[in-house]
Structure formats: structure tokens, C-alpha cells
């Protein structure tokens, strides 16, 4: 099985990659690894929707993968989803793609530029149809933005406009590209902070990355032939 990991930064998957065997290859944006009988590639796209869309699409035009996994950290909109929790993102929305009017923000669906069920959207969302119930993590709804929000006024507007649990800057791009290319995918995120007035002293990135690593290895065990230790 050949799996592609998509990350915004090397930092987010550094701890996870230490558990894999790196394979030397051609000098390219893609790094190659092995874990038991799994072939694993990694592409680091850079932060944001545009960079992720470009690099992922370009790679998928050249290489074939059985599964794409977008992994990294994210912010939680609500206290009930605590820092350190690792989640399975089952839906995504573009949080700043639309029109601003005196009365407020309108999505492209609300403005009439897209139909809510126009492929690959369903009900105005990008839904992951793969591995439903197979991943033993809490399912959440994601919101992807080009700005990591830290102002209470805009955060309140996002909560009012969208039904979302977490915020990231790449998830919807991965959903969109993989749905269009008909490739199975997952988005696994670890909560490193709350989406609130920005104060990085309240963040806990180390715990988030440790928990993310543990859960990603559990997911790989579902796909790999791992020798049993007697």
C-alpha cells in the first residue's frame, strides 16, 4: 500500500517521521519512507490553501497513491474539544471564500455562485466518504481559512456563519483535490490551541504533536502487516 502524507510544515510531522525508515531518493519536494510493508511519501506544501492545492494537485498528476492523509495541528472553537485531543475531520468548508456585504459575509452558495450540491460539495460542505466509523477518533467538522484567527470579533462571526469545530489552513484544499481526483483520504488533526484572542502562551504544541504521532501510528497499523511480538 502506498500512502501520501500531506503537511503544511516539516515541524508538524517531525516526531512522527522519526518512527519511519527513510529511503533515499531523487532530490524532489517528496520524501520517501517505509513502515513495515507500507510505502509512505511526504509532501510539505507550505501553509495555506493555495500552496496546498498546487503542490498536492501537481504531485497527484504524476504519482498514484492508495490513500492521502493530511496531518497536523489545528485550533478548537470550543472548550469541549480540549487541547491535545486528536480528531478525525469528516467535513470541511472554506471559511473566507465568498462575498462581504454591509449586512455581513455570504458564502459562494449563499450568493448564488455555487449550488450547495454541486460536485464535490454536499449541502455546501466537502464530506469525506471514506473510512466512516473505521477511525477510532472523535469526528469533527473543519473550517479552512487563509488567516489564523486571533480577534474575538471575527471569531464570533465565523462561529455564527459556519458549523465547525476546528480551524486549520489546509484541510479543505486536501478534501477538494482528493474528491476531484477520486482518491481516498483522511484529515487527522491534533488540537494545539483554542481559536480565541491570540495568546500563544496558552498553546500546547508539544502535547498535540506527541498525541498526533501516537494516533497516526495506530492508523498505520490498520493498513500494515505488523509482525506480532510473542
PDB file of C-alpha atoms in Angstrom:
ATOM      1  CA  UNK A   1       0.000   0.000   0.000  1.00  0.00           C
ATOM      2  CA  UNK A   2       1.274   3.453  -0.892  1.00  0.00           C
ATOM      3  CA  UNK A   3       0.285   6.357   1.362  1.00  0.00           C
ATOM      4  CA  UNK A   4       0.921  10.067   0.876  1.00  0.00           C
ATOM      5  CA  UNK A   5       1.159  12.309   3.927  1.00  0.00           C
ATOM      6  CA  UNK A   6       0.433  15.984   3.312  1.00  0.00           C
ATOM      7  CA  UNK A   7       1.678  18.523   5.855  1.00  0.00           C
ATOM      8  CA  UNK A   8       1.940  22.280   5.897  1.00  0.00           C
ATOM      9  CA  UNK A   9       5.290  22.213   7.731  1.00  0.00           C
ATOM     10  CA  UNK A  10       8.023  19.653   8.473  1.00  0.00           C
ATOM     11  CA  UNK A  11       7.719  20.594  12.141  1.00  0.00           C
ATOM     12  CA  UNK A  12       4.232  19.126  12.472  1.00  0.00           C
ATOM     13  CA  UNK A  13       5.309  15.609  11.435  1.00  0.00           C
ATOM     14  CA  UNK A  14       8.921  15.584  12.641  1.00  0.00           C
ATOM     15  CA  UNK A  15       8.191  13.390  15.671  1.00  0.00           C
ATOM     16  CA  UNK A  16       6.054  11.009  13.609  1.00  0.00           C
ATOM     17  CA  UNK A  17       8.695  10.630  10.903  1.00  0.00           C
ATOM     18  CA  UNK A  18      11.278   9.558  13.476  1.00  0.00           C
ATOM     19  CA  UNK A  19       9.347   6.279  13.678  1.00  0.00           C
ATOM     20  CA  UNK A  20       9.731   5.567   9.953  1.00  0.00           C
ATOM     21  CA  UNK A  21      12.623   4.291   7.882  1.00  0.00           C
ATOM     22  CA  UNK A  22      13.729   6.998   5.462  1.00  0.00           C
ATOM     23  CA  UNK A  23      14.568   5.909   1.919  1.00  0.00           C
ATOM     24  CA  UNK A  24      16.969   7.911  -0.173  1.00  0.00           C
ATOM     25  CA  UNK A  25      15.578   9.042  -3.497  1.00  0.00           C
ATOM     26  CA  UNK A  26      15.788  11.726  -6.108  1.00  0.00           C
ATOM     27  CA  UNK A  27      16.046  15.316  -4.943  1.00  0.00           C
ATOM     28  CA  UNK A  28      12.427  16.441  -5.026  1.00  0.00           C
ATOM     29  CA  UNK A  29       9.718  18.016  -2.853  1.00  0.00           C
ATOM     30  CA  UNK A  30       8.675  14.491  -1.850  1.00  0.00           C
ATOM     31  CA  UNK A  31      10.427  12.485   0.887  1.00  0.00           C
ATOM     32  CA  UNK A  32      10.204   8.690   0.906  1.00  0.00           C
ATOM     33  CA  UNK A  33       9.799   6.369   3.883  1.00  0.00           C
ATOM     34  CA  UNK A  34       8.876   2.817   4.813  1.00  0.00           C
ATOM     35  CA  UNK A  35       6.938   1.472   7.791  1.00  0.00           C
ATOM     36  CA  UNK A  36       6.703  -2.333   7.820  1.00  0.00           C
ATOM     37  CA  UNK A  37       5.209  -3.151   4.391  1.00  0.00           C
ATOM     38  CA  UNK A  38       3.816   0.327   3.736  1.00  0.00           C
ATOM     39  CA  UNK A  39       5.354   2.750   1.251  1.00  0.00           C
ATOM     40  CA  UNK A  40       4.998   6.267   2.640  1.00  0.00           C
ATOM     41  CA  UNK A  41       5.666   9.549   0.891  1.00  0.00           C
ATOM     42  CA  UNK A  42       5.583  13.003   2.455  1.00  0.00           C
ATOM     43  CA  UNK A  43       4.992  16.311   0.745  1.00  0.00           C
ATOM     44  CA  UNK A  44       5.368  19.555   2.687  1.00  0.00           C
ATOM     45  CA  UNK A  45       3.207  22.101   0.903  1.00  0.00           C
ATOM     46  CA  UNK A  46       3.663  25.238   2.950  1.00  0.00           C
ATOM     47  CA  UNK A  47       0.963  26.963   4.984  1.00  0.00           C
ATOM     48  CA  UNK A  48      -2.331  27.817   3.343  1.00  0.00           C
ATOM     49  CA  UNK A  49      -4.947  26.699   0.866  1.00  0.00           C
ATOM     50  CA  UNK A  50      -3.298  27.911  -2.342  1.00  0.00           C
ATOM     51  CA  UNK A  51       0.085  26.281  -1.726  1.00  0.00           C
ATOM     52  CA  UNK A  52      -1.571  23.034  -0.647  1.00  0.00           C
ATOM     53  CA  UNK A  53      -3.830  22.900  -3.698  1.00  0.00           C
ATOM     54  CA  UNK A  54      -0.971  23.500  -6.116  1.00  0.00           C
ATOM     55  CA  UNK A  55       1.583  21.077  -4.685  1.00  0.00           C
ATOM     56  CA  UNK A  56      -0.905  18.281  -3.994  1.00  0.00           C
ATOM     57  CA  UNK A  57      -2.546  18.506  -7.421  1.00  0.00           C
ATOM     58  CA  UNK A  58       0.814  18.580  -9.186  1.00  0.00           C
ATOM     59  CA  UNK A  59       2.023  15.501  -7.330  1.00  0.00           C
ATOM     60  CA  UNK A  60      -1.177  13.522  -7.884  1.00  0.00           C
ATOM     61  CA  UNK A  61      -0.884  14.132 -11.618  1.00  0.00           C
ATOM     62  CA  UNK A  62       2.455  12.284 -11.552  1.00  0.00           C
ATOM     63  CA  UNK A  63       2.125   9.674  -8.796  1.00  0.00           C
ATOM     64  CA  UNK A  64      -0.569   7.198  -7.764  1.00  0.00           C
ATOM     65  CA  UNK A  65      -1.472   6.685  -4.112  1.00  0.00           C
ATOM     66  CA  UNK A  66      -3.903   4.385  -2.345  1.00  0.00           C
ATOM     67  CA  UNK A  67      -4.512   6.908   0.420  1.00  0.00           C
ATOM     68  CA  UNK A  68      -3.769  10.565   1.194  1.00  0.00           C
ATOM     69  CA  UNK A  69      -3.505  11.657   4.833  1.00  0.00           C
ATOM     70  CA  UNK A  70      -3.452  15.342   5.720  1.00  0.00           C
ATOM     71  CA  UNK A  71      -1.995  15.622   9.222  1.00  0.00           C
ATOM     72  CA  UNK A  72      -1.081  18.492  11.507  1.00  0.00           C
ATOM     73  CA  UNK A  73      -2.263  20.735  14.309  1.00  0.00           C
ATOM     74  CA  UNK A  74      -5.415  22.836  14.498  1.00  0.00           C
ATOM     75  CA  UNK A  75      -7.332  25.233  16.708  1.00  0.00           C
ATOM     76  CA  UNK A  76     -10.534  24.323  18.516  1.00  0.00           C
ATOM     77  CA  UNK A  77     -13.506  26.689  18.513  1.00  0.00           C
ATOM     78  CA  UNK A  78     -14.972  25.200  21.683  1.00  0.00           C
ATOM     79  CA  UNK A  79     -13.707  24.277  25.153  1.00  0.00           C
ATOM     80  CA  UNK A  80     -15.382  20.874  24.909  1.00  0.00           C
ATOM     81  CA  UNK A  81     -12.682  19.875  22.400  1.00  0.00           C
ATOM     82  CA  UNK A  82      -9.667  20.150  24.654  1.00  0.00           C
ATOM     83  CA  UNK A  83      -6.047  20.853  23.784  1.00  0.00           C
ATOM     84  CA  UNK A  84      -4.174  17.648  22.987  1.00  0.00           C
ATOM     85  CA  UNK A  85      -7.204  15.873  21.530  1.00  0.00           C
ATOM     86  CA  UNK A  86      -6.641  14.177  18.171  1.00  0.00           C
ATOM     87  CA  UNK A  87      -9.611  14.256  15.803  1.00  0.00           C
ATOM     88  CA  UNK A  88     -10.789  12.833  12.507  1.00  0.00           C
ATOM     89  CA  UNK A  89     -12.058  15.676  10.310  1.00  0.00           C
ATOM     90  CA  UNK A  90     -15.025  14.340   8.354  1.00  0.00           C
ATOM     91  CA  UNK A  91     -16.190  17.569   6.703  1.00  0.00           C
ATOM     92  CA  UNK A  92     -14.591  20.803   5.553  1.00  0.00           C
ATOM     93  CA  UNK A  93     -15.661  24.267   4.457  1.00  0.00           C
ATOM     94  CA  UNK A  94     -13.819  27.249   3.005  1.00  0.00           C
ATOM     95  CA  UNK A  95     -14.178  29.897   5.691  1.00  0.00           C
ATOM     96  CA  UNK A  96     -13.209  33.005   3.726  1.00  0.00           C
ATOM     97  CA  UNK A  97     -14.314  32.204   0.185  1.00  0.00           C
ATOM     98  CA  UNK A  98     -17.285  34.413  -0.546  1.00  0.00           C
ATOM     99  CA  UNK A  99     -18.594  37.954  -0.596  1.00  0.00           C
ATOM    100  CA  UNK A 100     -18.643  40.630   2.073  1.00  0.00           C
ATOM    101  CA  UNK A 101     -21.662  42.929   2.097  1.00  0.00           C
ATOM    102  CA  UNK A 102     -22.792  45.649   4.521  1.00  0.00           C
ATOM    103  CA  UNK A 103     -25.073  43.045   6.092  1.00  0.00           C
ATOM    104  CA  UNK A 104     -22.261  40.555   6.603  1.00  0.00           C
ATOM    105  CA  UNK A 105     -20.431  37.697   4.902  1.00  0.00           C
ATOM    106  CA  UNK A 106     -22.016  35.417   2.317  1.00  0.00           C
ATOM    107  CA  UNK A 107     -20.561  32.142   1.096  1.00  0.00           C
ATOM    108  CA  UNK A 108     -20.493  31.412  -2.632  1.00  0.00           C
ATOM    109  CA  UNK A 109     -23.529  29.192  -2.051  1.00  0.00           C
ATOM    110  CA  UNK A 110     -25.490  31.924  -0.281  1.00  0.00           C
ATOM    111  CA  UNK A 111     -24.532  34.400  -3.004  1.00  0.00           C
ATOM    112  CA  UNK A 112     -25.742  32.045  -5.739  1.00  0.00           C
ATOM    113  CA  UNK A 113     -22.404  31.376  -7.426  1.00  0.00           C
ATOM    114  CA  UNK A 114     -22.421  27.680  -6.492  1.00  0.00           C
ATOM    115  CA  UNK A 115     -25.176  25.185  -5.816  1.00  0.00           C
ATOM    116  CA  UNK A 116     -24.912  23.515  -2.434  1.00  0.00           C
ATOM    117  CA  UNK A 117     -24.896  20.043  -4.004  1.00  0.00           C
ATOM    118  CA  UNK A 118     -22.656  20.876  -6.938  1.00  0.00           C
ATOM    119  CA  UNK A 119     -19.907  18.242  -7.022  1.00  0.00           C
ATOM    120  CA  UNK A 120     -17.828  17.786  -4.954  1.00  0.00           C
ATOM    121  CA  UNK A 121     -19.953  19.655  -2.396  1.00  0.00           C
ATOM    122  CA  UNK A 122     -22.903  18.217  -0.495  1.00  0.00           C
ATOM    123  CA  UNK A 123     -25.082  20.635   1.396  1.00  0.00           C
ATOM    124  CA  UNK A 124     -22.405  23.286   0.930  1.00  0.00           C
ATOM    125  CA  UNK A 125     -19.740  21.142   2.602  1.00  0.00           C
ATOM    126  CA  UNK A 126     -16.942  18.879   1.461  1.00  0.00           C
ATOM    127  CA  UNK A 127     -17.601  15.478   3.020  1.00  0.00           C
ATOM    128  CA  UNK A 128     -15.205  12.576   3.446  1.00  0.00           C
ATOM    129  CA  UNK A 129     -16.997   9.399   2.304  1.00  0.00           C
ATOM    130  CA  UNK A 130     -14.098   7.115   3.292  1.00  0.00           C
ATOM    131  CA  UNK A 131     -13.399   5.136   6.479  1.00  0.00           C
ATOM    132  CA  UNK A 132     -16.589   6.211   8.221  1.00  0.00           C
ATOM    133  CA  UNK A 133     -16.540   4.565  11.635  1.00  0.00           C
ATOM    134  CA  UNK A 134     -13.191   2.874  10.974  1.00  0.00           C
ATOM    135  CA  UNK A 135     -11.053   5.526  12.658  1.00  0.00           C
ATOM    136  CA  UNK A 136     -11.280   5.411  16.462  1.00  0.00           C
ATOM    137  CA  UNK A 137     -11.133   9.162  16.903  1.00  0.00           C
ATOM    138  CA  UNK A 138     -13.724  11.835  17.532  1.00  0.00           C
ATOM    139  CA  UNK A 139     -15.298  13.043  14.281  1.00  0.00           C
ATOM    140  CA  UNK A 140     -15.348  16.811  13.828  1.00  0.00           C
ATOM    141  CA  UNK A 141     -16.289  19.421  11.236  1.00  0.00           C
ATOM    142  CA  UNK A 142     -13.434  21.539   9.931  1.00  0.00           C
ATOM    143  CA  UNK A 143     -13.195  25.103   8.686  1.00  0.00           C
ATOM    144  CA  UNK A 144     -10.254  26.097   6.489  1.00  0.00           C
ATOM    145  CA  UNK A 145      -9.082  29.686   6.242  1.00  0.00           C
ATOM    146  CA  UNK A 146      -6.238  31.741   4.854  1.00  0.00           C
ATOM    147  CA  UNK A 147      -5.896  33.664   8.127  1.00  0.00           C
ATOM    148  CA  UNK A 148      -5.265  32.053  11.503  1.00  0.00           C
ATOM    149  CA  UNK A 149      -7.807  33.985  13.518  1.00  0.00           C
ATOM    150  CA  UNK A 150      -6.971  35.725  16.799  1.00  0.00           C
ATOM    151  CA  UNK A 151      -9.556  38.503  17.098  1.00  0.00           C
ATOM    152  CA  UNK A 152     -12.722  37.811  19.057  1.00  0.00           C
ATOM    153  CA  UNK A 153     -14.936  39.852  16.706  1.00  0.00           C
ATOM    154  CA  UNK A 154     -14.022  37.832  13.610  1.00  0.00           C
ATOM    155  CA  UNK A 155     -14.040  34.572  15.568  1.00  0.00           C
ATOM    156  CA  UNK A 156     -17.604  35.254  16.702  1.00  0.00           C
ATOM    157  CA  UNK A 157     -18.568  35.902  13.073  1.00  0.00           C
ATOM    158  CA  UNK A 158     -17.035  32.603  11.990  1.00  0.00           C
ATOM    159  CA  UNK A 159     -18.950  30.730  14.669  1.00  0.00           C
ATOM    160  CA  UNK A 160     -22.153  32.412  13.553  1.00  0.00           C
ATOM    161  CA  UNK A 161     -21.566  31.780   9.835  1.00  0.00           C
ATOM    162  CA  UNK A 162     -20.260  28.218   9.961  1.00  0.00           C
ATOM    163  CA  UNK A 163     -20.996  24.996  11.791  1.00  0.00           C
ATOM    164  CA  UNK A 164     -17.418  23.984  12.555  1.00  0.00           C
ATOM    165  CA  UNK A 165     -15.446  22.543  15.449  1.00  0.00           C
ATOM    166  CA  UNK A 166     -11.866  23.294  14.390  1.00  0.00           C
ATOM    167  CA  UNK A 167      -9.884  25.730  12.270  1.00  0.00           C
ATOM    168  CA  UNK A 168      -6.960  24.878  10.002  1.00  0.00           C
ATOM    169  CA  UNK A 169      -5.376  26.420   6.921  1.00  0.00           C
ATOM    170  CA  UNK A 170      -5.140  23.436   4.553  1.00  0.00           C
ATOM    171  CA  UNK A 171      -7.869  20.861   5.175  1.00  0.00           C
ATOM    172  CA  UNK A 172     -10.472  21.992   2.649  1.00  0.00           C
ATOM    173  CA  UNK A 173      -7.843  22.093  -0.092  1.00  0.00           C
ATOM    174  CA  UNK A 174      -6.961  18.435   0.528  1.00  0.00           C
ATOM    175  CA  UNK A 175     -10.644  17.464   0.634  1.00  0.00           C
ATOM    176  CA  UNK A 176     -11.369  19.295  -2.613  1.00  0.00           C
ATOM    177  CA  UNK A 177      -8.414  17.918  -4.561  1.00  0.00           C
ATOM    178  CA  UNK A 178      -8.875  14.331  -3.379  1.00  0.00           C
ATOM    179  CA  UNK A 179     -12.612  14.349  -4.068  1.00  0.00           C
ATOM    180  CA  UNK A 180     -11.986  15.719  -7.553  1.00  0.00           C
ATOM    181  CA  UNK A 181      -9.249  13.140  -8.199  1.00  0.00           C
ATOM    182  CA  UNK A 182     -11.279  10.322  -6.593  1.00  0.00           C
ATOM    183  CA  UNK A 183      -8.558   9.326  -4.137  1.00  0.00           C
ATOM    184  CA  UNK A 184      -9.358   8.048  -0.605  1.00  0.00           C
ATOM    185  CA  UNK A 185      -8.191  10.463   2.072  1.00  0.00           C
ATOM    186  CA  UNK A 186      -8.152  11.335   5.746  1.00  0.00           C
ATOM    187  CA  UNK A 187      -7.562  14.518   7.692  1.00  0.00           C
ATOM    188  CA  UNK A 188      -6.160  13.902  11.165  1.00  0.00           C
ATOM    189  CA  UNK A 189      -5.564  16.915  13.412  1.00  0.00           C
ATOM    190  CA  UNK A 190      -4.335  17.427  16.947  1.00  0.00           C
ATOM    191  CA  UNK A 191      -5.701  20.387  18.886  1.00  0.00           C
ATOM    192  CA  UNK A 192      -2.859  22.699  19.912  1.00  0.00           C
ATOM    193  CA  UNK A 193      -4.878  25.763  20.940  1.00  0.00           C
ATOM    194  CA  UNK A 194      -8.263  27.373  21.177  1.00  0.00           C
ATOM    195  CA  UNK A 195      -9.418  29.794  18.499  1.00  0.00           C
ATOM    196  CA  UNK A 196      -9.617  32.886  20.678  1.00  0.00           C
ATOM    197  CA  UNK A 197      -7.851  36.195  21.226  1.00  0.00           C
ATOM    198  CA  UNK A 198      -4.320  35.195  20.242  1.00  0.00           C
ATOM    199  CA  UNK A 199      -2.100  34.244  23.179  1.00  0.00           C
ATOM    200  CA  UNK A 200       0.471  31.596  22.260  1.00  0.00           C
ATOM    201  CA  UNK A 201       1.435  31.110  25.920  1.00  0.00           C
ATOM    202  CA  UNK A 202      -1.813  29.134  26.274  1.00  0.00           C
ATOM    203  CA  UNK A 203      -0.932  26.804  23.396  1.00  0.00           C
ATOM    204  CA  UNK A 204       0.473  23.305  23.915  1.00  0.00           C
ATOM    205  CA  UNK A 205       2.038  22.247  20.637  1.00  0.00           C
ATOM    206  CA  UNK A 206       4.391  19.585  22.122  1.00  0.00           C
ATOM    207  CA  UNK A 207       1.499  17.614  23.654  1.00  0.00           C
ATOM    208  CA  UNK A 208      -0.515  17.956  20.455  1.00  0.00           C
ATOM    209  CA  UNK A 209       2.347  16.592  18.352  1.00  0.00           C
ATOM    210  CA  UNK A 210       3.036  13.702  20.737  1.00  0.00           C
ATOM    211  CA  UNK A 211      -0.615  12.660  20.637  1.00  0.00           C
ATOM    212  CA  UNK A 212      -0.775  13.146  16.872  1.00  0.00           C
ATOM    213  CA  UNK A 213       2.209  10.834  16.433  1.00  0.00           C
ATOM    214  CA  UNK A 214       0.619   8.124  18.579  1.00  0.00           C
ATOM    215  CA  UNK A 215      -2.651   8.226  16.656  1.00  0.00           C
ATOM    216  CA  UNK A 216      -1.008   8.275  13.220  1.00  0.00           C
ATOM    217  CA  UNK A 217       0.965   5.147  14.110  1.00  0.00           C
ATOM    218  CA  UNK A 218      -2.272   3.471  15.237  1.00  0.00           C
ATOM    219  CA  UNK A 219      -3.830   4.317  11.873  1.00  0.00           C
ATOM    220  CA  UNK A 220      -0.848   2.881  10.013  1.00  0.00           C
ATOM    221  CA  UNK A 221      -1.213  -0.371  11.956  1.00  0.00           C
ATOM    222  CA  UNK A 222      -4.689  -0.735  10.444  1.00  0.00           C
ATOM    223  CA  UNK A 223      -3.178  -0.808   6.976  1.00  0.00           C
ATOM    224  CA  UNK A 224       0.137  -2.584   7.550  1.00  0.00           C
ATOM    225  CA  UNK A 225       1.137  -6.172   8.164  1.00  0.00           C
ATOM    226  CA  UNK A 226       2.856  -5.782  11.520  1.00  0.00           C
ATOM    227  CA  UNK A 227       4.685  -8.796  12.968  1.00  0.00           C
ATOM    228  CA  UNK A 228       3.235  -9.900  16.297  1.00  0.00           C
ATOM    229  CA  UNK A 229       5.562  -9.877  19.310  1.00  0.00           C
ATOM    230  CA  UNK A 230       5.177 -13.118  21.276  1.00  0.00           C
TER     231      UNK A 230
END
